[in-house]
Amino acid sequence: MYDVAIIGGGPAGVSAAINLKVLGKSFIWFSSQPVSKKAGQAELIKNYPGLPDITGKQFVWTLQNHFEGMNIKLCEEVVTGVYDTGEGFTLLAKDKNYEAKTVILCLGVETVKPIEGEDEFVGKGVSYCATCDGFLYKGKKIAVYCTDKQFEYEVEYLCNLAQTAYVFPMYRGYEIKSPNAQIILKKLTRLSGDVRLKKVEYAGGVAEVDGMFILKGALSPSTLVHGLQVVEGHIAVKRDCSTNIAGVFAAGDCTGRPYQYAKAIGEGNVAAHSAVEYLSKLK
Amino acid sequence: MYDVAIIGGGPAGVSAAINLKVLGKSFIWFSSQPVSKKAGQAELIKNYPGLPDITGKQFVWTLQNHFEGMNIKLCEEVVTGVYDTGEGFTLLAKDKNYEAKTVILCLGVETVKPIEGEDEFVGKGVSYCATCDGFLYKGKKIAVYCTDKQFEYEVEYLCNLAQTAYVFPMYRGYEIKSPNAQIILKKLTRLSGDVRLKKVEYAGGVAEVDGMFILKGALSPSTLVHGLQVVEGHIAVKRDCSTNIAGVFAAGDCTGRPYQYAKAIGEGNVAAHSAVEYLSKLK
């Protein structure tokens, strides 16, 4: 069991990882991308103290250089669920489980809004993990919502399992080859059903389905961690970056404004120290 | 009137200043030293993301280089009082007054504990400002407590004004030449009196005085800002770095642990953004 699992590869996650390494803790660090794609998009950063007039790309490169120089490695998997086991946390990523005593959420700000009805049908037809739940829908009708080309191999996998897959690719340049795929280039508007998901509604149509897969890099915090307190879209944290769940900490944009590199880096540091303090009390 | 006055030249102050400059606000930035002396004492910093394996001296030099490159200047004066005028704040430094709409306190952690009785007699015989209050004690008996050689010229000034000055130098290599000075190399234990300060007690003796000057780089936060809420030695702040006084923000070690560069830099950023948000509501 790891001491800490960090979820998110943006500046907050980098800061948490560097600090945990210095503090001598075992940790696993998940990110769907090698360092945050979003962090690298800034044209010019003038206000990160110590690195004047740096581009987003240079900034990301500098952070990567820092943690790689400390022999810290990223696990490039998407975590699709965090479960409190009482003795720690189980994290589900692809078809593997990971165990950690504490979790630091560095999820960034979700830019993909949840679909109406999404939260209602999680575990009742809505899944975020193709390799975990795909086999449940062998020979059935499914919808697949995919936000990024990097998840396209999972779309193919699902299409090949299903009888029919209504695929909603939310990116340019999709290349989905499965004969079972029906590509729908419309906006998804609503998920509906009764106890379980039954219908996927989109602009100008409805598809009847047995299940649906939502493949995106960032789950909403409350979808990822059941029972996590979220206020106006941000994870509620105390000054020490602790959340309402003992052992779960959060840092960076996901905890609220200002959305700033320095703030994220500062909170990653604080969350790491708070996690270490929490671990010291477990013993 | 400045938009913001920053007090303190450590990493939190640097971060606040850089951000205010980027955000286009007018500000004055006070520090008794060109960048924090304390910040420069770290042997090796491994956990400030983006600057791997840097010494404290290099770190301070890098920060200085950053803000100087943005044409930001430090005002190397010790602020000895912050007064809420209702329309903003008046800051007293040496014999000058400065006006600002908001204040960001980046005071660090006070390493010099207050003397017993110090808080009780502030303004009743205890002063922190030689050039402001020295003339009140012309031809009288005073005590002078000085923590750093950099304030020695003020000690000389006070000794030359007074009839007798009991001087407590708290540093090595003092060179006080005034014939009115009586050097006492003992630990100060207590200040006492009735309505006003009357006696300065030290290990093995008592000096009767009309007044006392305490010359140190860092005043305790509640001495500096009347009415500021301090909990267990740290300024109480919310997540946005606001204090219990509207318009007064705090960042860095003075707000609590962990005492970390990244945390201080992050909070300086947050405090600057919060001050700007506060200013926008004043208009």
XYZ file of C-alpha atoms in Angstrom:
566
model
C 0.000 0.000 0.000
C 1.360 3.388 -0.979
C 1.479 6.186 1.580
C -0.070 8.604 -0.903
C -1.780 8.518 -4.291
C -1.643 11.798 -6.221
C -4.232 12.252 -8.956
C -3.369 14.905 -11.505
C -0.207 15.963 -13.305
C -0.578 19.746 -13.303
C 1.580 22.107 -11.230
C -0.178 21.162 -7.967
C 0.519 17.491 -8.591
C 4.151 18.196 -9.488
C 4.602 20.160 -6.270
C 2.979 17.432 -4.160
C 5.130 14.741 -5.793
C 8.397 16.654 -5.325
C 7.589 17.271 -1.681
C 6.592 13.676 -0.956
C 9.852 12.516 -2.527
C 11.855 14.910 -0.352
C 9.841 13.810 2.688
C 10.665 10.165 1.936
C 7.134 8.864 1.415
C 6.036 6.148 -1.024
C 3.545 7.392 -3.548
C 1.953 6.694 -6.912
C 1.195 9.607 -9.174
C -1.504 9.377 -11.822
C -1.898 11.665 -14.783
C -3.596 11.038 -18.099
C -0.907 13.170 -19.761
C 2.822 13.703 -19.191
C 2.373 16.918 -17.170
C -0.731 19.002 -17.681
C -1.593 19.897 -21.251
C -3.526 22.917 -20.000
C -0.572 24.259 -17.993
C 1.500 24.285 -21.170
C -0.889 26.492 -23.090
C 0.011 29.800 -21.434
C 1.591 32.200 -23.892
C 3.786 34.002 -21.368
C 4.000 33.588 -17.608
C 5.341 36.633 -15.802
C 4.263 35.920 -12.245
C 5.795 32.623 -11.223
C 8.530 33.852 -8.888
C 11.980 32.722 -9.911
C 11.166 31.993 -13.563
C 10.564 35.379 -15.191
C 9.011 35.614 -18.676
C 8.618 31.934 -19.391
C 6.225 30.329 -21.871
C 3.753 27.673 -20.775
C 5.744 25.071 -22.690
C 9.005 26.092 -21.022
C 7.293 26.058 -17.647
C 5.980 22.529 -18.139
C 9.367 21.412 -19.446
C 11.088 22.954 -16.402
C 8.725 21.188 -14.002
C 9.154 17.896 -15.832
C 12.916 18.287 -15.756
C 12.728 18.912 -12.007
C 10.745 15.813 -11.073
C 12.495 13.536 -13.584
C 15.807 14.666 -12.127
C 14.536 13.341 -8.782
C 13.652 10.021 -10.414
C 9.916 10.576 -9.970
C 7.718 8.813 -12.515
C 4.177 9.452 -13.700
C 1.680 6.641 -14.105
C -0.163 7.667 -17.265
C -3.517 6.170 -16.410
C -6.927 7.707 -15.824
C -8.268 7.005 -12.357
C -11.975 6.353 -12.639
C -12.899 5.768 -9.024
C -11.590 6.312 -5.492
C -13.131 4.142 -2.781
C -12.720 4.561 0.961
C -12.018 1.114 2.420
C -11.819 2.273 6.017
C -8.134 1.356 6.146
C -7.212 3.545 3.220
C -8.329 4.022 -0.346
C -8.655 1.808 -3.406
C -8.105 3.555 -6.723
C -9.410 2.047 -9.913
C -7.424 2.801 -13.078
C -8.116 0.809 -16.209
C -8.350 -2.789 -15.062
C -6.010 -2.383 -12.111
C -6.552 -1.528 -8.465
C -4.113 0.517 -6.417
C -4.093 0.959 -2.650
C -3.027 4.096 -0.775
C -3.386 5.378 2.768
C -4.087 8.947 1.617
C -5.105 10.674 -1.604
C -4.169 14.111 -2.936
C -6.582 15.358 -5.613
C -4.990 17.769 -8.101
C -7.762 17.536 -10.658
C -7.611 20.995 -12.145
C -10.794 22.687 -13.205
C -13.103 20.518 -15.151
C -13.626 22.129 -18.518
C -15.986 19.392 -19.668
C -19.325 19.915 -17.949
C -21.190 16.813 -16.860
C -24.044 15.763 -19.142
C -27.502 16.202 -17.668
C -28.361 12.960 -15.896
C -24.763 11.735 -15.848
C -24.321 11.728 -12.072
C -27.721 10.043 -11.625
C -26.803 6.946 -13.629
C -23.190 6.368 -12.530
C -23.000 2.629 -11.790
C -26.496 2.252 -13.223
C -25.518 2.129 -16.851
C -22.982 4.944 -16.940
C -19.331 3.882 -16.724
C -16.022 5.734 -17.075
C -13.877 2.667 -17.603
C -13.965 0.692 -20.846
C -11.637 -2.067 -19.706
C -13.418 -2.459 -16.357
C -17.025 -2.633 -17.487
C -16.901 -3.179 -21.256
C -17.520 -6.933 -21.081
C -20.868 -6.263 -19.341
C -22.188 -4.912 -22.624
C -21.035 -7.641 -24.983
C -23.575 -7.913 -27.797
C -25.612 -5.018 -26.421
C -26.387 -1.469 -27.424
C -24.233 1.256 -25.921
C -23.411 4.910 -26.304
C -19.801 6.101 -26.145
C -18.950 9.700 -25.404
C -15.278 10.500 -25.958
C -13.598 13.897 -25.408
C -10.097 13.191 -26.638
C -8.380 11.205 -29.391
C -6.104 9.617 -26.767
C -9.047 7.447 -25.639
C -9.943 6.289 -29.160
C -8.446 2.822 -28.694
C -10.952 2.355 -25.865
C -13.752 3.447 -28.174
C -12.666 0.782 -30.698
C -12.532 -1.822 -27.948
C -16.078 -0.989 -26.843
C -17.445 -0.860 -30.391
C -16.030 -4.279 -31.134
C -17.667 -5.732 -28.014
C -21.071 -4.172 -28.532
C -23.734 -5.042 -31.040
C -24.232 -1.359 -31.798
C -22.288 1.613 -30.393
C -23.571 5.146 -30.829
C -20.328 7.122 -30.726
C -20.188 10.822 -29.897
C -16.635 11.989 -30.673
C -16.047 15.440 -29.159
C -12.791 16.126 -31.037
C -11.576 16.660 -34.563
C -9.961 13.997 -36.706
C -11.630 10.922 -35.283
C -10.734 7.585 -36.904
C -13.127 4.960 -35.620
C -13.089 1.900 -37.829
C -15.335 -0.632 -36.098
C -18.302 -1.704 -38.258
C -20.484 -1.614 -35.114
C -19.922 2.120 -34.625
C -22.580 4.637 -35.556
C -20.974 8.055 -35.394
C -23.315 10.826 -34.242
C -21.974 14.363 -34.665
C -24.576 16.030 -32.478
C -24.549 17.559 -29.027
C -25.589 15.159 -26.269
C -28.357 16.802 -24.255
C -29.619 14.383 -21.638
C -29.407 10.897 -20.191
C -32.685 9.353 -19.051
C -34.149 6.100 -17.819
C -35.763 4.704 -14.708
C -33.647 2.693 -12.267
C -31.067 2.297 -14.990
C -30.033 4.336 -17.983
C -32.323 3.695 -20.950
C -31.981 6.561 -23.374
C -29.355 8.922 -24.651
C -30.914 12.102 -26.014
C -29.094 14.353 -28.465
C -29.943 17.312 -30.661
C -32.492 15.887 -33.080
C -32.718 12.319 -31.845
C -32.771 9.659 -29.161
C -30.808 6.430 -28.956
C -32.041 3.533 -26.821
C -29.125 1.939 -25.016
C -28.225 -0.629 -22.370
C -25.277 1.358 -21.155
C -23.020 4.284 -21.793
C -19.302 4.953 -21.544
C -18.001 8.439 -20.881
C -14.309 8.639 -21.750
C -12.738 11.862 -20.595
C -9.496 12.825 -18.885
C -11.087 14.565 -15.946
C -14.011 13.239 -13.991
C -15.867 15.682 -11.787
C -14.476 15.460 -8.236
C -17.705 14.178 -6.695
C -18.024 11.510 -9.389
C -14.466 10.394 -8.745
C -14.686 10.367 -4.943
C -18.060 9.455 -3.510
C -19.184 11.803 -0.732
C -16.603 14.502 -1.422
C -17.887 17.957 -0.523
C -17.939 20.236 -3.550
C -19.086 23.846 -3.329
C -19.903 25.711 -6.533
C -17.813 23.322 -8.573
C -14.753 23.458 -6.316
C -13.611 20.921 -3.750
C -14.148 22.397 -0.285
C -10.834 22.448 1.583
C -9.524 23.866 4.818
C -6.347 25.947 5.056
C -4.325 22.728 5.341
C -5.857 21.428 2.074
C -7.837 18.729 3.878
C -11.312 17.867 2.526
C -14.395 16.592 4.336
C -13.051 13.030 3.950
C -10.270 12.113 6.394
C -7.144 11.232 4.411
C -8.249 12.989 1.224
C -6.559 16.301 0.391
C -6.909 18.612 -2.597
C -4.695 21.243 -4.222
C -4.628 23.570 -7.209
C -7.388 24.879 -9.447
C -9.840 22.211 -8.235
C -9.983 23.964 -4.833
C -10.965 27.344 -6.269
C -9.727 30.628 -7.625
C -7.362 32.257 -8.367
C -6.392 29.760 -11.069
C -2.691 30.470 -10.785
C 0.472 28.393 -11.108
C 1.938 29.786 -7.879
C -1.226 29.076 -5.918
C -1.336 25.497 -7.256
C 2.335 24.923 -6.469
C 1.851 26.334 -2.967
C -1.158 24.138 -2.281
C 0.589 21.036 -3.629
C 3.295 21.714 -1.050
C 0.766 22.232 1.755
C -1.281 19.135 0.799
C 1.864 16.979 0.795
C 2.847 18.232 4.247
C -0.693 17.716 5.558
C -0.802 14.174 4.157
C 2.506 13.392 5.863
C 1.207 14.790 9.143
C -1.947 12.681 8.747
C 0.172 9.564 8.059
C 2.247 10.184 11.181
C -0.937 10.044 13.266
C -2.067 6.755 11.717
C 0.873 4.890 13.215
C -2.645 56.901 -1.850
C -1.243 53.563 -2.971
C -3.583 50.714 -3.858
C -1.568 48.315 -1.733
C 1.204 48.410 0.847
C 3.184 45.185 1.191
C 5.117 44.709 4.412
C 7.891 42.140 4.228
C 10.521 41.206 1.668
C 10.515 37.423 1.941
C 9.178 35.085 -0.763
C 5.524 35.898 0.038
C 6.222 39.620 -0.381
C 8.107 39.028 -3.629
C 5.200 37.006 -4.994
C 2.639 39.643 -3.957
C 4.727 42.432 -5.513
C 5.230 40.604 -8.824
C 1.524 39.885 -9.073
C 0.459 43.439 -8.242
C 2.835 44.715 -10.900
C 1.358 42.335 -13.493
C -2.142 43.323 -12.373
C -1.292 47.012 -12.870
C -1.798 48.217 -9.302
C 0.158 50.937 -7.521
C 1.942 49.692 -4.444
C 4.705 50.393 -1.989
C 6.745 47.519 -0.681
C 8.544 47.720 2.639
C 11.332 45.491 3.791
C 14.034 46.125 6.347
C 16.422 44.111 4.188
C 16.923 43.678 0.458
C 14.953 40.417 0.263
C 14.637 38.261 3.333
C 17.845 37.391 5.109
C 16.194 34.303 6.553
C 15.121 33.013 3.125
C 18.748 33.093 2.028
C 19.993 30.855 4.794
C 18.753 27.546 3.404
C 21.614 25.251 2.512
C 19.856 23.478 -0.346
C 16.284 23.828 -1.580
C 15.017 20.758 -3.421
C 11.287 21.369 -3.342
C 10.622 24.692 -5.038
C 9.181 23.473 -8.345
C 11.086 24.751 -11.350
C 14.336 25.525 -9.543
C 15.843 22.161 -8.595
C 18.758 21.947 -6.139
C 19.242 25.636 -5.489
C 20.921 27.209 -2.466
C 19.093 29.780 -0.342
C 21.425 32.471 -1.668
C 20.747 31.514 -5.280
C 17.024 31.430 -4.571
C 17.029 34.921 -3.097
C 19.194 36.179 -5.961
C 16.794 34.610 -8.473
C 13.778 36.252 -6.848
C 15.571 39.606 -6.688
C 16.544 39.315 -10.320
C 12.910 38.603 -11.193
C 11.385 41.629 -9.488
C 14.201 43.993 -10.403
C 13.739 42.938 -14.020
C 10.159 44.165 -13.703
C 11.391 47.472 -12.320
C 9.943 46.810 -8.870
C 11.726 48.557 -6.013
C 11.904 47.853 -2.304
C 11.535 50.590 0.286
C 14.109 49.563 2.889
C 12.331 50.942 5.908
C 10.857 49.307 8.994
C 7.125 49.897 9.337
C 6.382 50.458 13.004
C 2.634 50.941 12.890
C -0.394 50.365 10.664
C -3.478 52.447 11.441
C -6.959 51.973 10.002
C -8.254 55.407 8.997
C -11.624 54.196 7.765
C -10.729 55.195 4.218
C -7.620 53.081 4.087
C -4.494 52.652 6.143
C -1.713 54.902 7.351
C 1.675 53.251 7.702
C 4.343 54.778 9.858
C 7.948 54.127 8.818
C 10.717 56.169 10.386
C 9.467 59.743 10.391
C 7.266 59.343 7.308
C 3.641 58.403 6.802
C 2.402 56.379 3.857
C -1.197 55.871 2.790
C -2.619 52.739 1.174
C -6.084 51.360 0.512
C -5.066 47.809 1.417
C -2.226 46.113 3.245
C -0.591 42.726 2.656
C 1.341 41.471 5.669
C 4.240 39.170 4.793
C 5.931 39.380 8.150
C 7.500 35.957 8.358
C 7.663 34.208 11.665
C 8.822 36.346 14.471
C 11.940 34.773 15.879
C 12.294 37.455 18.545
C 9.720 36.836 21.251
C 8.094 39.890 22.796
C 9.472 40.939 26.175
C 7.099 40.417 29.085
C 5.105 43.629 29.452
C 6.064 44.927 25.986
C 2.551 44.892 24.540
C 1.136 46.537 27.693
C 3.286 49.654 27.420
C 3.235 50.288 23.658
C 2.539 54.013 23.297
C 2.936 54.365 27.082
C 6.696 54.551 27.144
C 7.519 51.755 24.680
C 8.324 52.868 21.142
C 9.587 51.076 18.045
C 10.626 54.193 16.160
C 13.706 56.202 17.168
C 13.194 59.000 14.664
C 9.478 59.337 15.455
C 9.582 59.437 19.238
C 13.238 60.016 20.163
C 12.839 63.772 20.751
C 10.238 63.022 23.488
C 13.062 61.676 25.622
C 15.623 64.435 25.229
C 17.632 64.675 28.450
C 15.753 61.744 29.977
C 16.556 58.178 30.955
C 15.752 55.495 28.436
C 16.389 51.855 27.685
C 17.246 50.726 24.177
C 16.819 47.131 23.099
C 18.369 46.387 19.720
C 18.351 43.023 17.884
C 20.501 43.817 14.883
C 23.588 45.843 14.028
C 21.678 47.443 11.143
C 19.748 49.560 13.695
C 22.872 50.740 15.532
C 22.777 54.225 13.998
C 19.372 54.648 15.650
C 20.836 53.507 18.960
C 23.532 56.209 18.646
C 20.896 58.794 17.800
C 18.854 57.893 20.890
C 21.898 57.773 23.192
C 22.957 61.223 22.072
C 19.478 62.632 22.802
C 19.057 61.002 26.197
C 20.719 61.827 29.466
C 21.341 58.138 30.084
C 20.588 55.194 27.802
C 20.694 51.639 29.093
C 21.522 49.735 25.934
C 20.804 46.019 25.506
C 22.545 44.917 22.300
C 21.287 41.468 21.253
C 24.002 40.846 18.646
C 27.741 40.384 18.449
C 30.208 43.082 17.529
C 28.329 46.104 18.779
C 30.123 49.476 18.428
C 28.188 52.058 20.410
C 30.278 55.134 21.043
C 27.959 57.612 22.739
C 29.209 58.612 26.220
C 25.572 58.483 27.418
C 25.305 54.768 26.701
C 25.489 52.200 29.475
C 25.838 48.828 27.861
C 24.122 45.996 29.729
C 24.917 42.501 28.514
C 22.111 40.761 30.373
C 18.830 39.219 29.363
C 15.871 41.572 29.643
C 13.206 39.870 31.720
C 10.279 42.243 32.230
C 8.929 45.724 31.680
C 6.885 47.196 34.510
C 5.260 50.430 35.671
C 1.803 51.741 36.359
C 0.025 53.779 33.671
C 3.357 54.241 31.942
C 6.550 52.224 31.761
C 8.764 52.879 34.782
C 11.204 50.030 35.093
C 13.193 47.721 32.892
C 14.112 44.532 34.710
C 16.987 42.334 33.640
C 18.905 39.370 35.009
C 20.511 40.757 38.142
C 19.214 44.325 38.053
C 16.599 46.978 37.415
C 16.896 50.258 35.511
C 14.466 53.089 36.146
C 13.524 54.735 32.873
C 11.197 57.309 31.309
C 10.884 55.340 28.109
C 12.147 52.453 26.075
C 12.952 51.827 22.427
C 12.725 48.365 20.951
C 14.588 48.249 17.654
C 13.961 45.054 15.768
C 13.226 44.112 12.160
C 9.999 42.327 12.852
C 7.288 43.538 15.159
C 4.724 41.012 16.296
C 1.692 41.196 13.984
C -0.716 42.365 16.684
C 1.718 45.086 17.798
C 2.049 46.272 14.215
C -1.664 46.216 13.385
C -3.999 47.008 16.249
C -6.925 44.582 16.496
C -5.468 41.957 14.168
C -6.592 38.466 15.075
C -3.631 36.250 15.918
C -4.064 32.598 16.886
C -1.149 30.785 18.511
C 1.311 33.282 17.115
C -0.002 33.168 13.537
C -2.230 35.680 11.781
C -5.673 34.109 11.307
C -6.551 34.123 7.607
C -9.264 32.673 5.444
C -8.556 30.669 2.270
C -8.368 33.947 0.320
C -5.669 35.266 2.727
C -8.019 37.877 4.199
C -7.703 38.664 7.910
C -10.337 39.816 10.402
C -9.685 43.434 9.303
C -11.286 44.380 5.970
C -8.541 45.386 3.533
C -5.746 43.651 5.434
C -4.399 40.406 3.970
C -1.556 38.151 5.086
C 0.687 35.621 3.354
C 3.644 33.377 4.071
C 5.068 32.018 7.298
C 3.147 34.586 9.370
C -0.114 32.752 8.540
C 1.105 29.392 9.813
C 2.841 26.168 8.923
C 4.238 24.633 6.816
C 7.050 27.206 6.686
C 7.812 26.597 3.036
C 8.921 28.753 0.119
C 6.265 27.343 -2.209
C 3.492 27.917 0.307
C 4.651 31.519 0.866
C 4.893 32.180 -2.872
C 1.430 30.696 -3.406
C -0.120 32.778 -0.653
C 1.564 35.957 -1.894
C -0.142 35.304 -5.218
C -3.522 34.660 -3.576
C -3.251 37.707 -1.281
C -2.439 39.962 -4.255
C -5.450 38.665 -6.176
C -7.702 39.053 -3.136
C -6.480 42.620 -2.563
C -7.230 43.467 -6.199
C -10.711 41.959 -5.885
C -11.249 44.005 -2.712
C -10.089 47.180 -4.478
C -12.506 46.553 -7.343
C -15.389 46.568 -4.849
C -14.285 49.878 -3.278
C -14.934 51.786 -6.459
